[in-house]
Coordinates of C-alpha atoms in Angstrom, one line a residue:
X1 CA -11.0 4.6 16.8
X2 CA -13.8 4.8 14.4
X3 CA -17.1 2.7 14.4
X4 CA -16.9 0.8 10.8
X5 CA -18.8 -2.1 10.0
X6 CA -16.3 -4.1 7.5
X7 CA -13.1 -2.9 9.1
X8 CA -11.5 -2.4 12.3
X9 CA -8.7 0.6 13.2
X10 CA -6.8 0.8 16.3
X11 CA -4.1 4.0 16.8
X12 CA -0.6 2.5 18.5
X13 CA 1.5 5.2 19.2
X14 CA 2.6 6.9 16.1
X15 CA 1.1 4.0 14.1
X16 CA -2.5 3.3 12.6
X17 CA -3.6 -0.3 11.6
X18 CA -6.5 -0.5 9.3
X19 CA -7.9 -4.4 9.6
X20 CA -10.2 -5.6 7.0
X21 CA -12.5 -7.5 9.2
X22 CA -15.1 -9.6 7.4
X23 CA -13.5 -12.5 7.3
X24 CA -16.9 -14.3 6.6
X25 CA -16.5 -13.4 3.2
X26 CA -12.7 -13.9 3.3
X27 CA -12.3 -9.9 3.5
X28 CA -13.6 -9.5 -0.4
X29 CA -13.9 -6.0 -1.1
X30 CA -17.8 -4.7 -1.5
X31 CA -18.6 -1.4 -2.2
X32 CA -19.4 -0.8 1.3
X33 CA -15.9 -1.9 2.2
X34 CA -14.3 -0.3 -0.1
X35 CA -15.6 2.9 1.6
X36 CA -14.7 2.1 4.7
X37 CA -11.3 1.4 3.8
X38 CA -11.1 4.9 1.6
X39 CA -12.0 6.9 4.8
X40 CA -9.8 5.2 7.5
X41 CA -7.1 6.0 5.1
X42 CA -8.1 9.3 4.4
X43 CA -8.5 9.6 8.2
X44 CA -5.0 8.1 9.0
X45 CA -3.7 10.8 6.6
X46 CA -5.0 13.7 8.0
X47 CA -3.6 12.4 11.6
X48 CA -0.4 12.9 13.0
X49 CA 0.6 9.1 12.6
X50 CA 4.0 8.3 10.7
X51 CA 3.3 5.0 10.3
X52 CA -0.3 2.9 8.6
X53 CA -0.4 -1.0 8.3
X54 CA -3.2 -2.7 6.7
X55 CA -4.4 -6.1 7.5
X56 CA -6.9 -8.4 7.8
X57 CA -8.8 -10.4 10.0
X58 CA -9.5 -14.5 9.3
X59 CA -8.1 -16.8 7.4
X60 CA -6.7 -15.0 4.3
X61 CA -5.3 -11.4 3.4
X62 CA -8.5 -10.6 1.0
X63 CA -10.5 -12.5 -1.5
X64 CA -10.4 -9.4 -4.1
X65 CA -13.5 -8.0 -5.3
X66 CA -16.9 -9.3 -3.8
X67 CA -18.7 -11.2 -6.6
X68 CA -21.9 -11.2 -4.9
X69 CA -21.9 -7.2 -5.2
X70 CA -20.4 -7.3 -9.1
X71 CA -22.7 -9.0 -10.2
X72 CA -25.6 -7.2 -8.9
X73 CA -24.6 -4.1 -10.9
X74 CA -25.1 -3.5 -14.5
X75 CA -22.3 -1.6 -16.3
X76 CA -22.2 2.0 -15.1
X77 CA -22.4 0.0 -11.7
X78 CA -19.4 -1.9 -12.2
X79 CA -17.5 0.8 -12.7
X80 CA -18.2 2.7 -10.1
X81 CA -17.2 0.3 -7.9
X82 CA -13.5 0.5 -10.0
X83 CA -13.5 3.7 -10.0
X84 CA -13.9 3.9 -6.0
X85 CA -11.2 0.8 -6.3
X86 CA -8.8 3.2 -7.8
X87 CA -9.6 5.7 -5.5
X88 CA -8.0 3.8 -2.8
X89 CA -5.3 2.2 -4.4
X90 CA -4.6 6.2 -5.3
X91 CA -5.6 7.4 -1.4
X92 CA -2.7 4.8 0.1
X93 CA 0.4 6.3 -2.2
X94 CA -0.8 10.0 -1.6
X95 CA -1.2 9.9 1.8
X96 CA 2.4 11.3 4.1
X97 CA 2.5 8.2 5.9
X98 CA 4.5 4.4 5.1
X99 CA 1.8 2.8 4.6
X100 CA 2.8 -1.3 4.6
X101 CA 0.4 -4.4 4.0
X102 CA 0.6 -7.3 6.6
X103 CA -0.2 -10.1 4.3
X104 CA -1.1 -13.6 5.3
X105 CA -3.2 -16.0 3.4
X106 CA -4.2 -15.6 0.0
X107 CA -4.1 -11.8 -1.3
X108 CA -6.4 -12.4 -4.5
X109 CA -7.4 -10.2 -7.3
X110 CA -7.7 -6.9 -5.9
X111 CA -6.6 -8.0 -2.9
X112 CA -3.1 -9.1 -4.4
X113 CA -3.6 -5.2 -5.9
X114 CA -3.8 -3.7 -2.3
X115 CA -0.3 -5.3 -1.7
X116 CA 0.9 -3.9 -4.7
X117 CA -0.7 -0.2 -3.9
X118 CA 1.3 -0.4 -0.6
X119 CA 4.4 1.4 0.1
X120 CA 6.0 -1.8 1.3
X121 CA 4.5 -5.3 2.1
X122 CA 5.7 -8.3 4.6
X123 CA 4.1 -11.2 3.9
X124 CA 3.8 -14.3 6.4
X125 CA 5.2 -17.5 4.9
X126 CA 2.2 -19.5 4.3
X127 CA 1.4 -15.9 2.2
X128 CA 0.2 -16.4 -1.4
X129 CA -0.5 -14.3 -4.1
X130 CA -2.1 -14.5 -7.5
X131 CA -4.3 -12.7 -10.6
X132 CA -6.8 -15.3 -11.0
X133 CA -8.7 -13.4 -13.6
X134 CA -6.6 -14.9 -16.5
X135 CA -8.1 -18.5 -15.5
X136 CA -11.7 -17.3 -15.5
X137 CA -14.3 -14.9 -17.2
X138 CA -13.2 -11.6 -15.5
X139 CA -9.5 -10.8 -16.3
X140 CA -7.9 -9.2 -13.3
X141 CA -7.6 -5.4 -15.5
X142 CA -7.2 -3.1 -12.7
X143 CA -5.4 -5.4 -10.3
X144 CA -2.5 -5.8 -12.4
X145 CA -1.9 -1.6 -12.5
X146 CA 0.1 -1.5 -9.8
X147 CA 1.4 -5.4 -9.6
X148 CA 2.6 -4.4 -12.9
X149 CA 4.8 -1.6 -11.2
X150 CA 6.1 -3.9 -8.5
X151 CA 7.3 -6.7 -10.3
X152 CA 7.8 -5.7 -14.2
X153 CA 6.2 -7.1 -18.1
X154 CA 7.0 -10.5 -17.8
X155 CA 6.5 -11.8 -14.6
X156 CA 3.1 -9.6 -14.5
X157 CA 1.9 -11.6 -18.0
X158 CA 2.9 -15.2 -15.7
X159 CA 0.5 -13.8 -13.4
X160 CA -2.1 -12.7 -14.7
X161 CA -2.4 -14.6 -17.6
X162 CA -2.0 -17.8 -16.1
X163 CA -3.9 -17.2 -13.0
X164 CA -1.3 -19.5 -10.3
X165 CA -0.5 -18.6 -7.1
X166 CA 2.6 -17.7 -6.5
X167 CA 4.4 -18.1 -3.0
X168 CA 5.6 -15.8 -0.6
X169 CA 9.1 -16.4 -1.5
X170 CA 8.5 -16.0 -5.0
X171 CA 6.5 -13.0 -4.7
X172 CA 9.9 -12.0 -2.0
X173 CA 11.9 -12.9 -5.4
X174 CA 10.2 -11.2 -7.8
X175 CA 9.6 -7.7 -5.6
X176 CA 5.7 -7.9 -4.7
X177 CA 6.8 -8.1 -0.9
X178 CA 9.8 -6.5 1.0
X179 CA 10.2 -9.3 3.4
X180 CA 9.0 -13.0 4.3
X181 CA 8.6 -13.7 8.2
X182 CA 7.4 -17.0 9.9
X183 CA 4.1 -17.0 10.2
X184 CA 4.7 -17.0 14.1
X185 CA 7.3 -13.8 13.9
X186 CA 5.2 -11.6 11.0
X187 CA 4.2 -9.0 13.6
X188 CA 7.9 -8.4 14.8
X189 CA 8.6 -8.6 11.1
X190 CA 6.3 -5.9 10.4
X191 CA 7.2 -3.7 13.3
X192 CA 11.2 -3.7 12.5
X193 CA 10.5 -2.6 8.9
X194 CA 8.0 -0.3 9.8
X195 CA 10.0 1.3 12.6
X196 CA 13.3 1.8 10.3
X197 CA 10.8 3.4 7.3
X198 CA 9.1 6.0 9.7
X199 CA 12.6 7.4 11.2
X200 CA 13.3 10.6 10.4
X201 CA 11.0 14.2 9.8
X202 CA 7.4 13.3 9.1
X203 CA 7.5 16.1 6.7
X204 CA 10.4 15.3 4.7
X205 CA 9.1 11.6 4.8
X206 CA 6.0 12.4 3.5
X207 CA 6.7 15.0 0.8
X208 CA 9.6 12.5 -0.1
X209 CA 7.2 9.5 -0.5
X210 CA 5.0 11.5 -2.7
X211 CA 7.7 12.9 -5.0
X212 CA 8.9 9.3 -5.6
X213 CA 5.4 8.2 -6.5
X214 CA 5.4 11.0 -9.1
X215 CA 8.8 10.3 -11.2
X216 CA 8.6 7.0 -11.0
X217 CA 7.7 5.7 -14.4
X218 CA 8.5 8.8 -16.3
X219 CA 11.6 9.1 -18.7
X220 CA 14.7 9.9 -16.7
X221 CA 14.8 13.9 -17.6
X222 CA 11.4 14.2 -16.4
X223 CA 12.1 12.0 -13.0
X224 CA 14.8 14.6 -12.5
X225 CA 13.0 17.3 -13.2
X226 CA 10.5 16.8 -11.0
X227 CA 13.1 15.7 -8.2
X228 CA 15.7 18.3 -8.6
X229 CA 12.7 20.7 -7.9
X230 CA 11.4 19.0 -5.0
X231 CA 14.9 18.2 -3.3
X232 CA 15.5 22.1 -4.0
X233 CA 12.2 23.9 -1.9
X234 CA 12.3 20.6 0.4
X235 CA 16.1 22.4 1.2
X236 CA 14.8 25.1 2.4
X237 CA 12.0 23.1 5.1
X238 CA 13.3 23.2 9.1
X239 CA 14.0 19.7 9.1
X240 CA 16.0 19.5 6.5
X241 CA 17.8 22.5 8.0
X242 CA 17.9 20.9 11.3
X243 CA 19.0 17.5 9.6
X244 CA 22.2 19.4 8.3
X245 CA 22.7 21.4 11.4
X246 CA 22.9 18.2 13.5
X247 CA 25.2 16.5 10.9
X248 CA 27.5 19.7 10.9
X249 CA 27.6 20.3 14.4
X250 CA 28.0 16.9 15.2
X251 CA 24.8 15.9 17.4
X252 CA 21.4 13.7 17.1
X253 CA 18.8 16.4 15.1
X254 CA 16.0 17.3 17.2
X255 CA 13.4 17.0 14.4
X256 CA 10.3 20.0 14.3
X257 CA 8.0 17.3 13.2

């Protein structure tokens, strides 16, 4: 689609695949690639896709953060480079499309934070995952934010404070990943889940997607009150008419979207 030097993005029918391709340096995120990967996704949002799966090229999901380019900055440096981090993690859950991570190999560090960003994740078996900051000099702060979300306190502080790699079916167990496939059957893996997730109006999808991303974490009054407005105006959209029409009338809904 695009010309990128770090990533590669190919348009399938209704669904856009984002591959981090520098599998020289085991797909670590740079600056540069971090970039890259903010405006593919920022592209794929603006499209009419209903579906976005990021992957990568090589021999592991990615390595995290790019060392070589860390340490080249001095402080206000450094966190630029977060702050464009967070950007993307915050791009991926804001966008109207499923977006789902197609994980093989090592996801590490920030890479293991992209899973958790994701709306929903299949990992291959051989998939591993792991927080290696809390074994070394750089604890892994803003890759446990959303890790943190996915699998809750105490499995987050095994993590991350020990630094292990957990497997695919552990990280199946504990709620990182939605699903483990064969190594040999993680494409058809990815393509069933992604295919029952996009069904449906794009619109109500979308705006449905969002609204869960907002109450979730909030106290239970202020989940609802945020939903029961939502669920409310979204009443009044065409497919949501359409969706009760069909239902009422006895018929599949022809969606407007």
């Amino acid at each position: 689609m695009d010309d990128y030097a770090h990533i590669l993005t190919e348009r399938d029918d209704a669904t856009v695949t984002i591959t981090m391709n520098r599998p020289a340096r085991r797909n670590s995120l740079s600056h540069d690639h971090l970039a890259e990967l903010l405006a593919a996704f920022r592209a794929a949002g603006e499209s009419d896709a209903t579906g976005i799966v990021l992957a990568g090229a090589g021999p592991v999901f990615s390595a995290g953060h790019d060392f070589g380019d860390v340490a080249a900055r001095d402080l206000t440096g450094v966190r630029e480079l977060l702050q464009l981090c967070t950007e993307l993690m915050d791009t991926i859950q804001s966008v109207p499309q499923v977006v789902l991570a197609k994980v093989h190999g090592l996801a590490t560090a920030a890479g293991c934070q992209l899973v958790g960003a994701c709306d929903l994740a299949v990992a291959a078996e051989s998939a591993g995952f792991t927080l290696p900051g809390g074994k070394g000099g750089w604890f892994c702060h803003t890759p446990a934010v959303p890790v943190a979300r996915n699998i809750g306190r105490k499995r987050l502080m095994e993590m991350a404070l020990t630094g292990d790699v957990i497997d695919a079916a552990t990280a199946l167990d504990w709620g990182l990943v939605n699903r483990v496939a064969a190594d040999d059957a993680l494409d058809e893996a990815v393509g069933d889940l992604l295919a029952r997730a996009t069904r449906g109006s794009r619109t109500s999808k979308g705006l449905g997607k969002q609204t869960l991303y907002a109450q979730l974490g909030r106290p239970e009054q202020d989940a609802y009150a945020i939903a029961l407005e939502v669920m409310a105006a979204a009443s009044q959209l065409p497919a949501a008419r359409e969706g009760m029409a069909a239902f009422l009338e006895k018929r599949h809904p022809a969606w407007p979207d």
